[in-house]
GROMACS .gro file of C-alpha atoms in nm:
model
  414
    1MET     CA    1  -0.694   0.197   3.840
    2ALA     CA    2  -0.331   0.139   3.748
    3GLU     CA    3  -0.214   0.292   3.421
    4GLU     CA    4  -0.104   0.053   3.150
    5ALA     CA    5   0.269   0.067   3.081
    6GLU     CA    6   0.347   0.224   2.745
    7VAL     CA    7   0.474  -0.038   2.503
    8ASP     CA    8   0.816   0.022   2.348
    9TYR     CA    9   0.780  -0.046   1.975
   10THR     CA   10   1.135   0.057   1.882
   11LEU     CA   11   1.417  -0.182   1.797
   12SER     CA   12   1.540  -0.133   2.155
   13ASN     CA   13   1.269  -0.381   2.245
   14PRO     CA   14   1.391  -0.729   2.137
   15ASP     CA   15   1.030  -0.832   2.077
   16THR     CA   16   1.001  -0.574   1.800
   17LEU     CA   17   1.297  -0.716   1.607
   18THR     CA   18   1.164  -1.070   1.661
   19LYS     CA   19   0.831  -0.974   1.506
   20TYR     CA   20   1.004  -0.806   1.214
   21LYS     CA   21   1.219  -1.115   1.161
   22THR     CA   22   0.920  -1.350   1.180
   23ALA     CA   23   0.731  -1.143   0.922
   24ALA     CA   24   1.044  -1.126   0.706
   25GLN     CA   25   1.095  -1.504   0.712
   26ILE     CA   26   0.739  -1.551   0.591
   27SER     CA   27   0.783  -1.290   0.316
   28GLN     CA   28   1.107  -1.453   0.205
   29ARG     CA   29   0.966  -1.807   0.196
   30VAL     CA   30   0.658  -1.706   0.002
   31LEU     CA   31   0.861  -1.501  -0.247
   32GLU     CA   32   1.086  -1.799  -0.319
   33THR     CA   33   0.781  -2.021  -0.367
   34VAL     CA   34   0.608  -1.777  -0.603
   35ILE     CA   35   0.929  -1.743  -0.805
   36GLY     CA   36   0.921  -2.120  -0.851
   37TRP     CA   37   0.572  -2.096  -0.999
   38CYS     CA   38   0.676  -1.844  -1.264
   39VAL     CA   39   0.690  -2.014  -1.604
   40ALA     CA   40   0.585  -1.903  -1.950
   41GLY     CA   41   0.209  -1.922  -1.994
   42GLU     CA   42   0.123  -1.884  -1.623
   43LYS     CA   43  -0.138  -1.613  -1.565
   44ILE     CA   44  -0.032  -1.317  -1.351
   45LEU     CA   45  -0.369  -1.311  -1.173
   46THR     CA   46  -0.332  -1.676  -1.072
   47LEU     CA   47   0.016  -1.614  -0.933
   48CYS     CA   48  -0.109  -1.316  -0.730
   49GLU     CA   49  -0.402  -1.512  -0.586
   50ARG     CA   50  -0.189  -1.814  -0.498
   51GLY     CA   51   0.078  -1.592  -0.342
   52ASP     CA   52  -0.176  -1.418  -0.117
   53LYS     CA   53  -0.329  -1.750  -0.013
   54LEU     CA   54   0.015  -1.880   0.085
   55LEU     CA   55   0.095  -1.560   0.277
   56GLU     CA   56  -0.226  -1.598   0.476
   57GLU     CA   57  -0.153  -1.964   0.550
   58GLU     CA   58   0.201  -1.890   0.668
   59VAL     CA   59   0.095  -1.595   0.885
   60ALA     CA   60  -0.174  -1.811   1.048
   61LYS     CA   61   0.096  -2.049   1.175
   62VAL     CA   62   0.271  -1.792   1.395
   63TYR     CA   63   0.171  -1.611   1.715
   64LYS     CA   64  -0.132  -1.837   1.755
   65GLY     CA   65  -0.368  -1.728   2.030
   66LYS     CA   66  -0.198  -1.388   2.066
   67LYS     CA   67  -0.417  -1.079   2.056
   68ILE     CA   68  -0.214  -0.902   1.791
   69SER     CA   69  -0.286  -0.804   1.433
   70LYS     CA   70  -0.112  -1.006   1.164
   71GLY     CA   71  -0.157  -1.050   0.795
   72ILE     CA   72  -0.041  -0.927   0.456
   73SER     CA   73   0.163  -0.606   0.449
   74HIS     CA   74   0.170  -0.600   0.068
   75PRO     CA   75  -0.035  -0.820  -0.166
   76THR     CA   76   0.141  -1.039  -0.416
   77THR     CA   77   0.207  -0.842  -0.734
   78VAL     CA   78   0.373  -0.948  -1.059
   79SER     CA   79   0.488  -0.665  -1.286
   80PRO     CA   80   0.564  -0.734  -1.656
   81SER     CA   81   0.880  -0.618  -1.835
   82SER     CA   82   0.838  -0.240  -1.869
   83PHE     CA   83   0.613  -0.197  -1.563
   84VAL     CA   84   0.778  -0.009  -1.276
   85THR     CA   85   0.511  -0.022  -1.006
   86PRO     CA   86   0.354  -0.333  -0.849
   87TYR     CA   87   0.083  -0.482  -1.074
   88THR     CA   88  -0.209  -0.702  -0.971
   89PRO     CA   89  -0.498  -0.743  -1.220
   90LEU     CA   90  -0.860  -0.816  -1.129
   91SER     CA   91  -1.062  -1.121  -1.234
   92THR     CA   92  -1.348  -0.889  -1.337
   93ASP     CA   93  -1.126  -0.703  -1.584
   94VAL     CA   94  -1.135  -0.984  -1.838
   95GLU     CA   95  -0.858  -0.867  -2.073
   96GLU     CA   96  -0.604  -0.797  -1.796
   97ALA     CA   97  -0.702  -1.114  -1.609
   98ALA     CA   98  -0.584  -1.313  -1.909
   99THR     CA   99  -0.233  -1.158  -1.904
  100ALA     CA  100   0.024  -1.439  -1.896
  101LEU     CA  101   0.401  -1.455  -1.854
  102LYS     CA  102   0.606  -1.466  -2.173
  103PRO     CA  103   0.937  -1.643  -2.240
  104ALA     CA  104   1.242  -1.420  -2.170
  105GLU     CA  105   1.020  -1.159  -1.999
  106VAL     CA  106   1.167  -0.956  -1.712
  107ILE     CA  107   0.919  -0.968  -1.423
  108LYS     CA  108   0.915  -0.818  -1.074
  109ILE     CA  109   0.747  -1.001  -0.784
  110GLN     CA  110   0.662  -0.806  -0.469
  111LEU     CA  111   0.483  -0.915  -0.151
  112GLY     CA  112   0.502  -0.892   0.227
  113ALA     CA  113   0.375  -1.001   0.568
  114GLN     CA  114   0.320  -0.814   0.894
  115ILE     CA  115   0.313  -0.920   1.259
  116ASP     CA  116   0.165  -0.676   1.512
  117GLY     CA  117   0.190  -0.397   1.257
  118PHE     CA  118   0.559  -0.456   1.186
  119GLY     CA  119   0.555  -0.497   0.810
  120THR     CA  120   0.823  -0.635   0.584
  121ILE     CA  121   0.814  -0.615   0.204
  122VAL     CA  122   1.043  -0.785  -0.046
  123CYS     CA  123   1.073  -0.765  -0.424
  124ASP     CA  124   1.291  -0.954  -0.669
  125THR     CA  125   1.337  -0.957  -1.045
  126LEU     CA  126   1.367  -1.267  -1.259
  127ILE     CA  127   1.370  -1.356  -1.626
  128ILE     CA  128   1.118  -1.616  -1.742
  129PRO     CA  129   1.307  -1.914  -1.889
  130SER     CA  130   1.328  -1.937  -2.265
  131GLU     CA  131   1.544  -2.103  -2.527
  132LYS     CA  132   1.792  -1.816  -2.493
  133ASN     CA  133   1.855  -1.886  -2.126
  134GLU     CA  134   1.749  -2.248  -2.095
  135GLU     CA  135   2.087  -2.332  -1.941
  136ASP     CA  136   2.041  -2.055  -1.682
  137LYS     CA  137   2.294  -1.839  -1.864
  138LEU     CA  138   2.185  -1.482  -1.923
  139PRO     CA  139   2.330  -1.320  -2.235
  140GLY     CA  140   2.371  -0.956  -2.335
  141ARG     CA  141   2.131  -0.691  -2.217
  142GLU     CA  142   1.945  -0.911  -1.967
  143ALA     CA  143   2.275  -0.972  -1.790
  144ASP     CA  144   2.359  -0.600  -1.800
  145LEU     CA  145   2.023  -0.512  -1.644
  146LEU     CA  146   2.044  -0.759  -1.357
  147LEU     CA  147   2.410  -0.687  -1.283
  148ALA     CA  148   2.345  -0.312  -1.277
  149THR     CA  149   2.051  -0.365  -1.040
  150HIS     CA  150   2.247  -0.599  -0.812
  151TYR     CA  151   2.552  -0.376  -0.771
  152ALA     CA  152   2.350  -0.055  -0.744
  153ASN     CA  153   2.145  -0.216  -0.467
  154GLU     CA  154   2.459  -0.336  -0.287
  155LEU     CA  155   2.607   0.013  -0.309
  156LEU     CA  156   2.289   0.178  -0.182
  157LEU     CA  157   2.273  -0.050   0.122
  158ARG     CA  158   2.630   0.045   0.216
  159LEU     CA  159   2.559   0.415   0.166
  160MET     CA  160   2.267   0.392   0.411
  161ILE     CA  161   2.492   0.293   0.701
  162PRO     CA  162   2.549   0.594   0.932
  163PRO     CA  163   2.905   0.739   0.922
  164GLY     CA  164   3.149   0.574   1.160
  165LEU     CA  165   2.913   0.294   1.265
  166LEU     CA  166   3.144   0.023   1.136
  167ALA     CA  167   3.470   0.219   1.167
  168SER     CA  168   3.780   0.035   1.287
  169GLY     CA  169   4.116   0.156   1.417
  170THR     CA  170   4.202   0.371   1.718
  171ASP     CA  171   3.942   0.551   1.927
  172GLU     CA  172   4.050   0.875   1.765
  173GLU     CA  173   4.005   0.729   1.415
  174LYS     CA  174   3.660   0.597   1.508
  175LYS     CA  175   3.563   0.936   1.651
  176LYS     CA  176   3.679   1.108   1.334
  177ALA     CA  177   3.481   0.867   1.118
  178ALA     CA  178   3.167   0.919   1.327
  179ALA     CA  179   3.202   1.296   1.290
  180GLU     CA  180   3.182   1.277   0.910
  181LYS     CA  181   2.874   1.432   0.755
  182PRO     CA  182   2.612   1.184   0.629
  183ILE     CA  183   2.611   1.143   0.254
  184THR     CA  184   2.359   1.364   0.075
  185GLN     CA  185   2.079   1.220  -0.135
  186SER     CA  186   2.211   1.392  -0.447
  187LYS     CA  187   2.551   1.227  -0.390
  188ILE     CA  188   2.379   0.888  -0.347
  189THR     CA  189   2.207   0.932  -0.684
  190HIS     CA  190   2.535   1.045  -0.843
  191LEU     CA  191   2.721   0.732  -0.725
  192LEU     CA  192   2.438   0.497  -0.822
  193GLU     CA  193   2.423   0.651  -1.169
  194LYS     CA  194   2.792   0.567  -1.211
  195VAL     CA  195   2.714   0.203  -1.132
  196VAL     CA  196   2.420   0.158  -1.369
  197LYS     CA  197   2.583   0.354  -1.650
  198SER     CA  198   2.875   0.108  -1.634
  199TYR     CA  199   2.623  -0.140  -1.778
  200ASP     CA  200   2.456   0.111  -2.017
  201CYS     CA  201   2.148   0.134  -1.794
  202ASN     CA  202   1.972   0.416  -1.610
  203LEU     CA  203   1.810   0.459  -1.270
  204VAL     CA  204   1.431   0.456  -1.274
  205GLU     CA  205   1.306   0.807  -1.209
  206SER     CA  206   1.197   0.881  -0.850
  207THR     CA  207   1.268   0.536  -0.709
  208THR     CA  208   1.187   0.581  -0.340
  209CYS     CA  209   1.312   0.418  -0.020
  210TRP     CA  210   1.088   0.466   0.284
  211LEU     CA  211   1.128   0.457   0.659
  212PHE     CA  212   0.909   0.177   0.800
  213GLU     CA  213   0.729   0.219   1.132
  214ARG     CA  214   0.459   0.023   1.313
  215ASN     CA  215   0.153   0.013   1.083
  216GLU     CA  216   0.333   0.246   0.842
  217ILE     CA  217   0.537   0.164   0.530
  218GLU     CA  218   0.574   0.526   0.418
  219GLY     CA  219   0.715   0.699   0.725
  220LYS     CA  220   0.845   1.048   0.792
  221LYS     CA  221   1.173   0.993   0.605
  222LYS     CA  222   1.238   0.893   0.247
  223ILE     CA  223   1.528   0.869   0.003
  224VAL     CA  224   1.438   0.956  -0.356
  225LEU     CA  225   1.677   0.833  -0.624
  226ALA     CA  226   1.697   1.019  -0.956
  227PRO     CA  227   1.414   1.248  -0.840
  228GLY     CA  228   1.168   1.366  -1.102
  229GLU     CA  229   0.996   1.703  -1.107
  230GLY     CA  230   0.842   1.786  -0.769
  231SER     CA  231   0.997   1.482  -0.604
  232LYS     CA  232   1.229   1.528  -0.309
  233GLY     CA  233   1.380   1.310  -0.035
  234GLU     CA  234   1.379   1.393   0.332
  235GLY     CA  235   1.589   1.270   0.626
  236ILE     CA  236   1.880   1.029   0.669
  237PRO     CA  237   1.892   0.670   0.798
  238GLU     CA  238   1.981   0.629   1.166
  239VAL     CA  239   2.051   0.346   1.409
  240GLY     CA  240   1.730   0.193   1.541
  241GLU     CA  241   1.534   0.233   1.217
  242VAL     CA  242   1.381  -0.009   0.968
  243TRP     CA  243   1.373   0.087   0.601
  244GLY     CA  244   1.226  -0.043   0.278
  245VAL     CA  245   1.518  -0.002   0.038
  246GLU     CA  246   1.420  -0.003  -0.328
  247MET     CA  247   1.632  -0.006  -0.641
  248GLY     CA  248   1.490   0.040  -0.992
  249VAL     CA  249   1.699   0.018  -1.310
  250SER     CA  250   1.595   0.051  -1.675
  251LEU     CA  251   1.749  -0.049  -2.006
  252GLY     CA  252   1.591   0.271  -2.140
  253SER     CA  253   1.608   0.632  -2.022
  254GLY     CA  254   1.457   0.556  -1.681
  255LYS     CA  255   1.184   0.816  -1.738
  256VAL     CA  256   0.835   0.693  -1.651
  257LYS     CA  257   0.473   0.739  -1.761
  258THR     CA  258   0.136   0.649  -1.612
  259LEU     CA  259  -0.050   0.375  -1.800
  260GLU     CA  260  -0.424   0.357  -1.864
  261ASN     CA  261  -0.458   0.031  -1.669
  262ARG     CA  262  -0.704   0.044  -1.380
  263PRO     CA  263  -0.528   0.120  -1.048
  264THR     CA  264  -0.608  -0.186  -0.835
  265LEU     CA  265  -0.364  -0.128  -0.549
  266HIS     CA  266  -0.482   0.104  -0.271
  267ARG     CA  267  -0.397   0.204   0.084
  268ARG     CA  268  -0.590   0.378   0.361
  269THR     CA  269  -0.469   0.725   0.457
  270THR     CA  270  -0.508   0.908   0.789
  271VAL     CA  271  -0.773   1.141   0.639
  272THR     CA  272  -1.122   1.120   0.793
  273TYR     CA  273  -1.422   1.211   0.581
  274GLY     CA  274  -1.796   1.155   0.604
  275LEU     CA  275  -1.855   0.930   0.303
  276LYS     CA  276  -2.197   0.983   0.147
  277ARG     CA  277  -2.253   0.658  -0.039
  278PRO     CA  278  -2.345   0.346   0.163
  279SER     CA  279  -2.136   0.135  -0.076
  280SER     CA  280  -1.830   0.352  -0.004
  281ARG     CA  281  -1.882   0.325   0.373
  282GLN     CA  282  -1.923  -0.051   0.350
  283ILE     CA  283  -1.605  -0.094   0.147
  284LEU     CA  284  -1.406   0.132   0.379
  285SER     CA  285  -1.526  -0.064   0.683
  286GLU     CA  286  -1.405  -0.390   0.524
  287ILE     CA  287  -1.070  -0.230   0.435
  288VAL     CA  288  -1.010  -0.100   0.788
  289LYS     CA  289  -1.094  -0.440   0.938
  290LYS     CA  290  -0.887  -0.650   0.696
  291PHE     CA  291  -0.586  -0.436   0.607
  292GLY     CA  292  -0.552  -0.145   0.850
  293THR     CA  293  -0.316   0.101   0.681
  294PHE     CA  294  -0.128  -0.157   0.471
  295PRO     CA  295  -0.164  -0.172   0.089
  296PHE     CA  296  -0.426  -0.406  -0.057
  297SER     CA  297  -0.564  -0.511  -0.394
  298LEU     CA  298  -0.930  -0.472  -0.484
  299ARG     CA  299  -0.930  -0.844  -0.565
  300GLN     CA  300  -0.879  -0.916  -0.193
  301LEU     CA  301  -1.217  -0.765  -0.102
  302ASP     CA  302  -1.528  -0.980  -0.070
  303ASP     CA  303  -1.709  -0.835  -0.373
  304GLU     CA  304  -1.465  -0.721  -0.639
  305ARG     CA  305  -1.728  -0.550  -0.855
  306ALA     CA  306  -1.872  -0.358  -0.560
  307ALA     CA  307  -1.519  -0.265  -0.454
  308LYS     CA  308  -1.448  -0.106  -0.794
  309VAL     CA  309  -1.748   0.122  -0.739
  310GLY     CA  310  -1.704   0.181  -0.367
  311VAL     CA  311  -1.343   0.299  -0.382
  312VAL     CA  312  -1.423   0.585  -0.622
  313GLU     CA  313  -1.558   0.817  -0.352
  314CYS     CA  314  -1.290   0.698  -0.106
  315VAL     CA  315  -1.014   0.798  -0.349
  316ARG     CA  316  -1.182   1.125  -0.445
  317SER     CA  317  -1.208   1.227  -0.077
  318ASN     CA  318  -0.847   1.113  -0.006
  319VAL     CA  319  -0.960   0.849   0.243
  320LEU     CA  320  -0.779   0.600   0.020
  321ARG     CA  321  -0.467   0.650  -0.185
  322GLN     CA  322  -0.461   0.469  -0.517
  323TYR     CA  323  -0.134   0.358  -0.673
  324GLU     CA  324  -0.127   0.433  -1.043
  325VAL     CA  325   0.020   0.177  -1.281
  326VAL     CA  326   0.350   0.327  -1.397
  327ALA     CA  327   0.588   0.199  -1.666
  328ASP     CA  328   0.907   0.295  -1.844
  329LYS     CA  329   0.833   0.580  -2.085
  330ASP     CA  330   1.014   0.402  -2.371
  331ALA     CA  331   0.858   0.062  -2.289
  332ALA     CA  332   1.211  -0.057  -2.205
  333ARG     CA  333   1.270  -0.349  -1.969
  334VAL     CA  334   1.292  -0.260  -1.601
  335ALA     CA  335   1.437  -0.449  -1.304
  336ARG     CA  336   1.344  -0.370  -0.946
  337VAL     CA  337   1.443  -0.509  -0.607
  338LEU     CA  338   1.325  -0.414  -0.258
  339SER     CA  339   1.474  -0.514   0.077
  340THR     CA  340   1.347  -0.458   0.429
  341VAL     CA  341   1.649  -0.375   0.645
  342ALA     CA  342   1.713  -0.284   1.008
  343ILE     CA  343   1.996  -0.050   1.108
  344THR     CA  344   2.138  -0.167   1.440
  345LYS     CA  345   2.449  -0.081   1.639
  346HIS     CA  346   2.622  -0.370   1.459
  347GLY     CA  347   2.534  -0.242   1.113
  348LEU     CA  348   2.270  -0.321   0.856
  349VAL     CA  349   2.056  -0.637   0.889
  350ARG     CA  350   1.879  -0.767   0.579
  351LEU     CA  351   1.547  -0.883   0.720
  352ALA     CA  352   1.388  -0.969   0.385
  353ALA     CA  353   1.589  -0.929   0.066
  354PRO     CA  354   1.617  -1.052  -0.293
  355SER     CA  355   1.835  -1.355  -0.349
  356SER     CA  356   2.204  -1.312  -0.434
  357PRO     CA  357   2.256  -1.386  -0.803
  358ASP     CA  358   2.508  -1.641  -0.925
  359LEU     CA  359   2.725  -1.389  -1.103
  360GLU     CA  360   2.915  -1.647  -1.307
  361GLN     CA  361   2.597  -1.708  -1.506
  362TYR     CA  362   2.589  -1.348  -1.633
  363HIS     CA  363   2.763  -1.303  -1.967
  364THR     CA  364   2.865  -0.943  -2.042
  365ASP     CA  365   3.179  -0.752  -2.138
  366LYS     CA  366   3.082  -0.459  -1.914
  367LYS     CA  367   3.208  -0.397  -1.562
  368ILE     CA  368   3.249  -0.133  -1.294
  369THR     CA  369   3.586   0.042  -1.312
  370ASP     CA  370   3.533   0.344  -1.086
  371GLU     CA  371   3.771   0.306  -0.789
  372GLU     CA  372   3.549   0.497  -0.546
  373ILE     CA  373   3.257   0.264  -0.622
  374LEU     CA  374   3.469  -0.051  -0.595
  375LYS     CA  375   3.605   0.055  -0.256
  376ILE     CA  376   3.256   0.114  -0.119
  377LEU     CA  377   3.140  -0.225  -0.251
  378GLU     CA  378   3.424  -0.390  -0.059
  379ARG     CA  379   3.291  -0.260   0.273
  380PRO     CA  380   3.097  -0.498   0.498
  381VAL     CA  381   2.738  -0.407   0.580
  382ALA     CA  382   2.763  -0.531   0.938
  383ARG     CA  383   3.016  -0.603   1.210
  384SER     CA  384   3.066  -0.968   1.303
  385THR     CA  385   2.908  -1.044   1.640
  386GLY     CA  386   3.077  -1.379   1.680
  387ALA     CA  387   2.756  -1.573   1.621
  388LYS     CA  388   2.776  -1.876   1.396
  389SER     CA  389   2.659  -1.803   1.048
  390LYS     CA  390   2.374  -2.015   0.917
  391ASN     CA  391   2.353  -1.861   0.578
  392LYS     CA  392   2.226  -2.019   0.263
  393LYS     CA  393   2.468  -2.148   0.003
  394LYS     CA  394   2.757  -1.917  -0.069
  395LYS     CA  395   2.760  -1.778  -0.418
  396LYS     CA  396   3.066  -1.787  -0.635
  397LYS     CA  397   3.219  -1.446  -0.693
  398PRO     CA  398   3.419  -1.295  -0.975
  399ALA     CA  399   3.776  -1.221  -0.867
  400LYS     CA  400   3.719  -0.851  -0.924
  401LYS     CA  401   3.418  -0.829  -0.692
  402ALA     CA  402   3.522  -0.893  -0.335
  403ALA     CA  403   3.199  -0.729  -0.226
  404GLU     CA  404   3.025  -1.062  -0.272
  405GLU     CA  405   3.193  -1.198   0.042
  406GLU     CA  406   3.005  -0.945   0.251
  407GLU     CA  407   2.682  -1.045   0.081
  408GLY     CA  408   2.694  -1.386   0.243
  409ASP     CA  409   2.850  -1.292   0.573
  410SER     CA  410   2.605  -1.023   0.678
  411SER     CA  411   2.271  -1.100   0.516
  412GLU     CA  412   2.107  -1.232   0.830
  413GLU     CA  413   2.318  -1.116   1.125
  414ASP     CA  414   2.241  -0.825   1.351
   0.00000   0.00000   0.00000
């Protein structure tokens, strides 16, 4: 019997990048639709349920008839103002199920799709319309928060590009640039703190960027920003990798605390354990079949009440990991964005990413003045490959921020 050829799941295989891009396009479309549903008075639970339904519908349209797994890589979550982590209430928790969006509230929407185990996740922050911003103009501290988040995210993406990858000049100059040591994680945090402090904000403690792999959104490498006690990053980004790049910024101290809300977001681990309760075994079987190793909400299971009971033993035995509900320690407003990016020989490709803000709508007297930061922000994230750009509308840019040109030119090219 002939041996089956081993499948190449790296980015060297064009099919891998195609699957990532297909999943990313779905994630991006659904995120934009869910954002459009977000108005004062809308229930968070309803938004999460509608978002998941749309994700499933969109995924069903692609790779029809192919014997590959596909589905949701991250359920739709909507996190209120001071919440840091993804939040998705249950219909059986009556009080939380009634939680609705408030005018002028800062909310974070996160979701994702996967094709053949190649998951993409995207998160964006928006402010619910109110009388204060009814003309789409953001005053004061809201503007400071979103500007700090935007520029810190742009800086982080540029710092993730391997040294010398986009170097220009003579061969000798390129060789010298490539020989530079990769930036350390402590230096990354130091530079990002300069950005957010320019707007009187702080990084959210232990914000983590993960290496993505097939069927894995928390790979062997991670970058931890403003690490808290016992938290440490490991590894550096390299060509041929896909990362989930997260940026969290707070109007408060950035320190976090765990809330008493029920953890509803879970994920299967690689631990095997002989579960004793039939209800636990039944729930785990459903989880394995529906979600594999991707995160899920208890509300996505067939019987929500049974799921709340069944996961207890699974979590206790480490078969499932539960994600605690974490918020800013001072109850300050928090913004968070997450992009799925690929690092190719041409630079960084934004597979799924938050939208570029219209910076002219942000009213603040604060700005970045650090020359080192401004120079990094001027760098492109990718080398032009000569392909025609089919980007969305170009955003206007302040004269001081040339970095916005790169935002449009490289968001979808590889």
